[in-house]
Amino acid sequence: MEKNNDKKYFYNRDLSWLDFNSRVLHEATKNRNPLFERAMFLAIVSSNLDQFFMVRVPRLIETNELDKINKAVSSMIKIQYKQYRNLLLDLKQDTDIEIKSYEDLNKDETFLAEHYFKNNILPTITPVEIDNMHPIPHISSGTISLISILKNKNAKEEKFSLIQLRANQNRLIKLKNNKNLFILVEDLIKNNLKYLYKDFIIKETAIFRITRNEDLEILEHASDILDIPQEVEDELQKRKWGTPIRIEHSKNISAKIKTFIQGKIAPDTEDINEINGPIDLTFLWDIEKLNGYQKFKYPPLKDKYHKQLKGDVLLLHPFDSFKNITKLIQTSANDPDVISIKQTLYRVTHHDSEIINALIDAAKSGKEVVTLVELKARFDEAYNVHWAKELEKAGCQVIYGVKNLKVHAKCLLITKKENNKIKYYSQLGTGNYYPAAYTDFSLLTSKDKITSDVANLFSNLLGPQQNNNWKKLIVGPLFLKDKILELIEREIKNAKSNKKAEIIAKMNGLTDKKIIQKLYEASNSGVKINLIVRGACSLISGIKNLSENIKVYSIVGRFLEHNRVFYFLNNGNSEYYLSSADWMTRNLEKRIEVLFPIEDNKNKEKIKHYLDNVLKDNVKRWIQLPNGNYKLVKRNKKEAKFNYQEYYFHKS
């Protein structure tokens, strides 16, 4: 916890984020979740930690918090692999799925493994000798590698040899056709190196992986670049050469190999984790793809469509299908009165995106289609370059973002001619154009004041002019932070005047110090505040004379909590807002974001009901403690279990 000059307290955002990842890991330990889904939570924890080391840890090397972070990560890894071993036992007991280590294979299984290796793996791997004539090859971040100490049978000299797994190599290898018996490919290779190094004695082989610093901002000087997609691809290549930031290696390796990895392959790397199990558990995602095991998975989500998408329609995804948005674009593509379709794209599905396909179909049907594809979306840059090229091939006009800012706003604008007049229809969202992955809201509206603002936003994004005469939208970075502070200040004034004052805010991250200070001020003024923050939260609740009136919650469930929802009581004249922006400095000062009001009474009721349900959840809801840590909310024994995501899943 750190203290600023005003003696306001702020919890370290990285420790807070790690605490969130621990909550994700907790879901992997709970039998209330289906068996395959527990495997998915383990995979998600591994993926999350990888990104944390690639982006956040490089910024922390010189800070005092690094030791605390390393201890938290080390503790998390121990729990993660203990649960992995439990998962293997449960898979073996409850299904016909078995993931075996090579040493546990029986004689027949070993024969099958050797046969598979000789026919499918051996021809595809290329060992590299490491000496003065054979320098260490580049090892990409996240690549599983094997390093061996070899001794020539006829000489005393020892040498090192390196094998890297291919980027597209399947980690899980199936050994039997009539049974789901799997072995990890690196384990298979390690135990069959005798067929590769026939003239050598294999003294030792270790499996390791390095994680590199990928905290590289792309397109920092976009105004000087002629071919922006090519520049992004070039910068992504540079990212592969980032400084090693973490080493993971198999247990019980010799000091000789450890010294070689630390001294030659990843010099000066201080984050070193000995892994008691397979390195990188993201291979568990392949378990989810196996057919015939539906009872071990969450029940499938049924697509819920709205017949009428005119007027003000509020959709709660994924319970209201995101295909409603795709369908809107497809319908517009076939409507002879539609003139143009404009859309911002920050992240979309990596493969076979329905949104991209709908936009391509619209362009092919002769519509003017304009897309702003944000090429600076971290870790999605390569995908976005690909989609930008595909859209351009289809005849869409593609814009590659805005200089010095990320375009994070989620907007769709359809321009149509009706009764010889121009009419706008728009969709504004809290999240990306993904199907079924996140909880998000979409507002579909034809109200002139909002849709004309959306049209103005696209004009500002696409053209040189900047018209900031907004009627309803609050657009960042110029106006967003001030508006949020103003809304909180109004609740403070109401509380001081003995008027009704309350704030409910739901978001993914809360780290902006100025907003946190204003929330502390609101708490001390008597404003009741409920915050639902999925991940990093630097505000500390429940501290006397600081945040006594603030409660912070976090939900970790089947669907990733992603919507940004804000409620201000305003002495009974309640105001509701949705946004693409979290209350984090990067969102409020370095991105183009949109905060938009919900004005239809039925939609207001829908949002209030939603927030009440989230705050009623007694299965997946965690509460923050005054030390910044979290614990699950205790359910009263007389209370029925209530999982808010399950409620909306089953609601017709």
Short mmCIF file of N, CA, C and O in Angstrom, two decimals, residues 185-250:
data_model
loop_
_atom_site.label_atom_id
_atom_site.label_comp_id
_atom_site.label_asym_id
_atom_site.label_seq_id
_atom_site.Cartn_x
_atom_site.Cartn_y
_atom_site.Cartn_z
N VAL A 185 4.11 -33.54 -25.89
CA VAL A 185 5.10 -33.75 -26.94
C VAL A 185 6.52 -33.53 -26.43
O VAL A 185 7.45 -34.24 -26.83
N GLU A 186 6.71 -32.56 -25.52
CA GLU A 186 8.07 -32.34 -25.02
C GLU A 186 8.55 -33.51 -24.17
O GLU A 186 9.75 -33.85 -24.17
N ASP A 187 7.63 -34.15 -23.47
CA ASP A 187 7.96 -35.34 -22.69
C ASP A 187 8.30 -36.50 -23.63
O ASP A 187 9.23 -37.29 -23.37
N LEU A 188 7.55 -36.60 -24.71
CA LEU A 188 7.80 -37.63 -25.72
C LEU A 188 9.19 -37.45 -26.35
O LEU A 188 9.95 -38.41 -26.52
N ILE A 189 9.52 -36.21 -26.70
CA ILE A 189 10.83 -35.94 -27.31
C ILE A 189 11.95 -36.23 -26.33
O ILE A 189 12.94 -36.90 -26.65
N LYS A 190 11.80 -35.74 -25.10
CA LYS A 190 12.85 -35.90 -24.09
C LYS A 190 13.22 -37.36 -23.89
O LYS A 190 14.41 -37.69 -23.72
N ASN A 191 12.23 -38.24 -23.92
CA ASN A 191 12.48 -39.64 -23.62
C ASN A 191 12.79 -40.49 -24.84
O ASN A 191 12.92 -41.72 -24.72
N ASN A 192 12.91 -39.85 -26.01
CA ASN A 192 13.27 -40.59 -27.22
C ASN A 192 14.44 -39.95 -27.96
O ASN A 192 14.63 -40.19 -29.16
N LEU A 193 15.23 -39.19 -27.24
CA LEU A 193 16.37 -38.52 -27.87
C LEU A 193 17.44 -39.51 -28.33
O LEU A 193 18.31 -39.17 -29.14
N LYS A 194 17.39 -40.73 -27.82
CA LYS A 194 18.37 -41.74 -28.25
C LYS A 194 18.28 -42.01 -29.75
O LYS A 194 19.27 -42.40 -30.37
N TYR A 195 17.08 -41.79 -30.33
CA TYR A 195 16.94 -41.99 -31.78
C TYR A 195 17.46 -40.79 -32.57
O TYR A 195 17.67 -40.87 -33.77
N LEU A 196 17.67 -39.70 -31.87
CA LEU A 196 18.16 -38.48 -32.51
C LEU A 196 19.67 -38.34 -32.34
O LEU A 196 20.40 -37.97 -33.27
N TYR A 197 20.15 -38.62 -31.13
CA TYR A 197 21.58 -38.49 -30.82
C TYR A 197 22.20 -39.88 -30.72
O TYR A 197 22.62 -40.33 -29.63
N LYS A 198 22.26 -40.58 -31.83
CA LYS A 198 22.69 -41.99 -31.82
C LYS A 198 24.16 -42.15 -31.44
O LYS A 198 24.55 -43.19 -30.90
N ASP A 199 24.97 -41.16 -31.72
CA ASP A 199 26.40 -41.27 -31.48
C ASP A 199 26.84 -40.67 -30.15
O ASP A 199 28.03 -40.52 -29.90
N PHE A 200 25.86 -40.31 -29.33
CA PHE A 200 26.19 -39.62 -28.09
C PHE A 200 25.55 -40.30 -26.88
O PHE A 200 24.52 -40.97 -26.98
N ILE A 201 26.18 -40.08 -25.77
CA ILE A 201 25.57 -40.41 -24.48
C ILE A 201 24.82 -39.16 -24.01
O ILE A 201 25.40 -38.07 -23.96
N ILE A 202 23.54 -39.32 -23.71
CA ILE A 202 22.73 -38.19 -23.25
C ILE A 202 22.84 -38.11 -21.74
O ILE A 202 22.26 -38.93 -21.01
N LYS A 203 23.60 -37.16 -21.25
CA LYS A 203 23.86 -37.07 -19.82
C LYS A 203 22.69 -36.44 -19.06
O LYS A 203 22.40 -36.80 -17.92
N GLU A 204 22.02 -35.49 -19.71
CA GLU A 204 20.89 -34.81 -19.05
C GLU A 204 20.11 -34.02 -20.09
O GLU A 204 20.68 -33.50 -21.05
N THR A 205 18.80 -33.95 -19.88
CA THR A 205 17.95 -33.09 -20.71
C THR A 205 16.99 -32.33 -19.80
O THR A 205 16.38 -32.93 -18.91
N ALA A 206 16.88 -31.05 -20.02
CA ALA A 206 15.96 -30.22 -19.24
C ALA A 206 15.00 -29.50 -20.20
O ALA A 206 15.37 -29.18 -21.33
N ILE A 207 13.82 -29.27 -19.72
CA ILE A 207 12.81 -28.53 -20.48
C ILE A 207 12.72 -27.13 -19.87
O ILE A 207 12.69 -26.98 -18.64
N PHE A 208 12.69 -26.12 -20.72
CA PHE A 208 12.62 -24.76 -20.20
C PHE A 208 11.85 -23.87 -21.17
O PHE A 208 11.58 -24.22 -22.32
N ARG A 209 11.51 -22.70 -20.68
CA ARG A 209 10.83 -21.68 -21.49
C ARG A 209 11.24 -20.31 -20.98
O ARG A 209 11.39 -20.12 -19.77
N ILE A 210 11.45 -19.37 -21.90
CA ILE A 210 11.72 -18.00 -21.47
C ILE A 210 10.57 -17.10 -21.90
O ILE A 210 9.92 -17.34 -22.92
N THR A 211 10.32 -16.10 -21.10
CA THR A 211 9.33 -15.07 -21.43
C THR A 211 10.09 -13.77 -21.64
O THR A 211 10.95 -13.41 -20.83
N ARG A 212 9.78 -13.08 -22.73
CA ARG A 212 10.50 -11.86 -23.07
C ARG A 212 9.67 -10.61 -22.76
O ARG A 212 8.44 -10.68 -22.67
N ASN A 213 10.37 -9.52 -22.62
CA ASN A 213 9.74 -8.22 -22.44
C ASN A 213 9.04 -7.84 -23.75
O ASN A 213 9.69 -7.61 -24.76
N GLU A 214 7.72 -7.79 -23.73
CA GLU A 214 6.96 -7.38 -24.90
C GLU A 214 6.19 -6.09 -24.65
O GLU A 214 5.19 -5.79 -25.29
N ASP A 215 6.70 -5.32 -23.69
CA ASP A 215 6.08 -4.03 -23.37
C ASP A 215 6.56 -2.99 -24.38
O ASP A 215 7.30 -2.06 -24.07
N LEU A 216 6.13 -3.19 -25.61
CA LEU A 216 6.54 -2.32 -26.71
C LEU A 216 5.32 -1.66 -27.30
O LEU A 216 4.41 -2.32 -27.80
N GLU A 217 5.28 -0.34 -27.24
CA GLU A 217 4.18 0.40 -27.84
C GLU A 217 4.45 0.58 -29.32
O GLU A 217 5.49 1.10 -29.72
N ILE A 218 3.51 0.14 -30.12
CA ILE A 218 3.65 0.19 -31.57
C ILE A 218 3.04 1.48 -32.12
O ILE A 218 2.07 2.00 -31.58
N LEU A 219 3.61 2.00 -33.19
CA LEU A 219 3.12 3.19 -33.89
C LEU A 219 3.19 4.46 -33.04
O LEU A 219 2.29 5.28 -33.03
N GLU A 220 4.29 4.59 -32.30
CA GLU A 220 4.45 5.81 -31.51
C GLU A 220 4.69 7.04 -32.40
O GLU A 220 4.45 8.16 -32.00
N HIS A 221 5.18 6.80 -33.63
CA HIS A 221 5.45 7.90 -34.55
C HIS A 221 4.72 7.66 -35.86
O HIS A 221 5.30 7.71 -36.94
N ALA A 222 3.42 7.39 -35.73
CA ALA A 222 2.63 6.98 -36.90
C ALA A 222 2.58 8.04 -37.99
O ALA A 222 2.44 7.71 -39.16
N SER A 223 2.74 9.31 -37.64
CA SER A 223 2.63 10.36 -38.64
C SER A 223 3.77 10.31 -39.65
O SER A 223 3.68 10.87 -40.74
N ASP A 224 4.88 9.64 -39.30
CA ASP A 224 6.04 9.58 -40.18
C ASP A 224 6.05 8.31 -41.03
O ASP A 224 7.00 8.07 -41.77
N ILE A 225 5.00 7.50 -40.93
CA ILE A 225 5.00 6.18 -41.56
C ILE A 225 4.09 6.18 -42.78
O ILE A 225 2.97 6.67 -42.74
N LEU A 226 4.59 5.62 -43.87
CA LEU A 226 3.80 5.54 -45.10
C LEU A 226 2.98 4.27 -45.15
O LEU A 226 1.82 4.28 -45.56
N ASP A 227 3.57 3.14 -44.77
CA ASP A 227 2.89 1.85 -44.82
C ASP A 227 2.69 1.36 -43.39
O ASP A 227 3.53 0.66 -42.82
N ILE A 228 1.57 1.75 -42.78
CA ILE A 228 1.35 1.47 -41.36
C ILE A 228 1.22 -0.03 -41.08
O ILE A 228 1.84 -0.53 -40.14
N PRO A 229 0.44 -0.80 -41.85
CA PRO A 229 0.39 -2.25 -41.57
C PRO A 229 1.76 -2.91 -41.61
O PRO A 229 2.08 -3.75 -40.77
N GLN A 230 2.59 -2.52 -42.58
CA GLN A 230 3.94 -3.10 -42.66
C GLN A 230 4.77 -2.68 -41.46
O GLN A 230 5.54 -3.49 -40.91
N GLU A 231 4.61 -1.44 -41.01
CA GLU A 231 5.33 -0.98 -39.83
C GLU A 231 4.94 -1.79 -38.60
O GLU A 231 5.80 -2.14 -37.77
N VAL A 232 3.66 -2.09 -38.46
CA VAL A 232 3.20 -2.91 -37.33
C VAL A 232 3.85 -4.29 -37.39
O VAL A 232 4.34 -4.81 -36.37
N GLU A 233 3.86 -4.88 -38.57
CA GLU A 233 4.46 -6.21 -38.70
C GLU A 233 5.95 -6.16 -38.38
O GLU A 233 6.49 -7.08 -37.74
N ASP A 234 6.64 -5.09 -38.79
CA ASP A 234 8.06 -4.95 -38.48
C ASP A 234 8.28 -4.79 -36.97
O ASP A 234 9.21 -5.38 -36.40
N GLU A 235 7.42 -4.01 -36.33
CA GLU A 235 7.55 -3.81 -34.89
C GLU A 235 7.26 -5.10 -34.12
O GLU A 235 7.88 -5.37 -33.09
N LEU A 236 6.34 -5.90 -34.62
CA LEU A 236 6.05 -7.17 -33.97
C LEU A 236 7.25 -8.10 -34.03
O LEU A 236 7.48 -8.91 -33.12
N GLN A 237 8.02 -8.01 -35.11
CA GLN A 237 9.25 -8.79 -35.20
C GLN A 237 10.25 -8.34 -34.13
O GLN A 237 10.93 -9.15 -33.51
N LYS A 238 10.31 -7.02 -33.90
CA LYS A 238 11.20 -6.50 -32.86
C LYS A 238 10.80 -7.01 -31.48
O LYS A 238 11.64 -7.26 -30.62
N ARG A 239 9.49 -7.14 -31.29
CA ARG A 239 8.99 -7.60 -29.99
C ARG A 239 9.54 -8.99 -29.66
O ARG A 239 9.78 -9.32 -28.49
N LYS A 240 9.76 -9.80 -30.69
CA LYS A 240 10.28 -11.15 -30.48
C LYS A 240 11.69 -11.13 -29.89
O LYS A 240 12.16 -12.12 -29.34
N TRP A 241 12.38 -9.97 -30.03
CA TRP A 241 13.75 -9.86 -29.55
C TRP A 241 13.83 -9.14 -28.21
O TRP A 241 14.91 -8.71 -27.80
N GLY A 242 12.71 -9.03 -27.53
CA GLY A 242 12.71 -8.37 -26.24
C GLY A 242 13.62 -9.07 -25.24
O GLY A 242 13.93 -10.26 -25.34
N THR A 243 14.05 -8.33 -24.25
CA THR A 243 14.93 -8.88 -23.21
C THR A 243 14.23 -10.00 -22.44
O THR A 243 13.07 -9.85 -22.06
N PRO A 244 14.91 -11.13 -22.19
CA PRO A 244 14.29 -12.17 -21.36
C PRO A 244 13.95 -11.64 -19.98
O PRO A 244 14.78 -10.96 -19.34
N ILE A 245 12.77 -11.93 -19.53
CA ILE A 245 12.29 -11.39 -18.26
C ILE A 245 11.97 -12.49 -17.24
O ILE A 245 11.90 -12.25 -16.05
N ARG A 246 11.77 -13.73 -17.75
CA ARG A 246 11.44 -14.85 -16.86
C ARG A 246 11.96 -16.14 -17.46
O ARG A 246 11.93 -16.34 -18.67
N ILE A 247 12.46 -17.03 -16.60
CA ILE A 247 12.83 -18.39 -16.99
C ILE A 247 11.97 -19.36 -16.20
O ILE A 247 11.84 -19.25 -14.98
N GLU A 248 11.37 -20.31 -16.90
CA GLU A 248 10.70 -21.44 -16.26
C GLU A 248 11.44 -22.71 -16.69
O GLU A 248 11.74 -22.88 -17.87
N HIS A 249 11.73 -23.57 -15.74
CA HIS A 249 12.41 -24.81 -16.11
C HIS A 249 11.86 -25.98 -15.31
O HIS A 249 11.27 -25.82 -14.24
N SER A 250 12.07 -27.18 -15.84
CA SER A 250 11.62 -28.40 -15.17
C SER A 250 12.40 -28.58 -13.87
O SER A 250 13.49 -28.05 -13.68
#
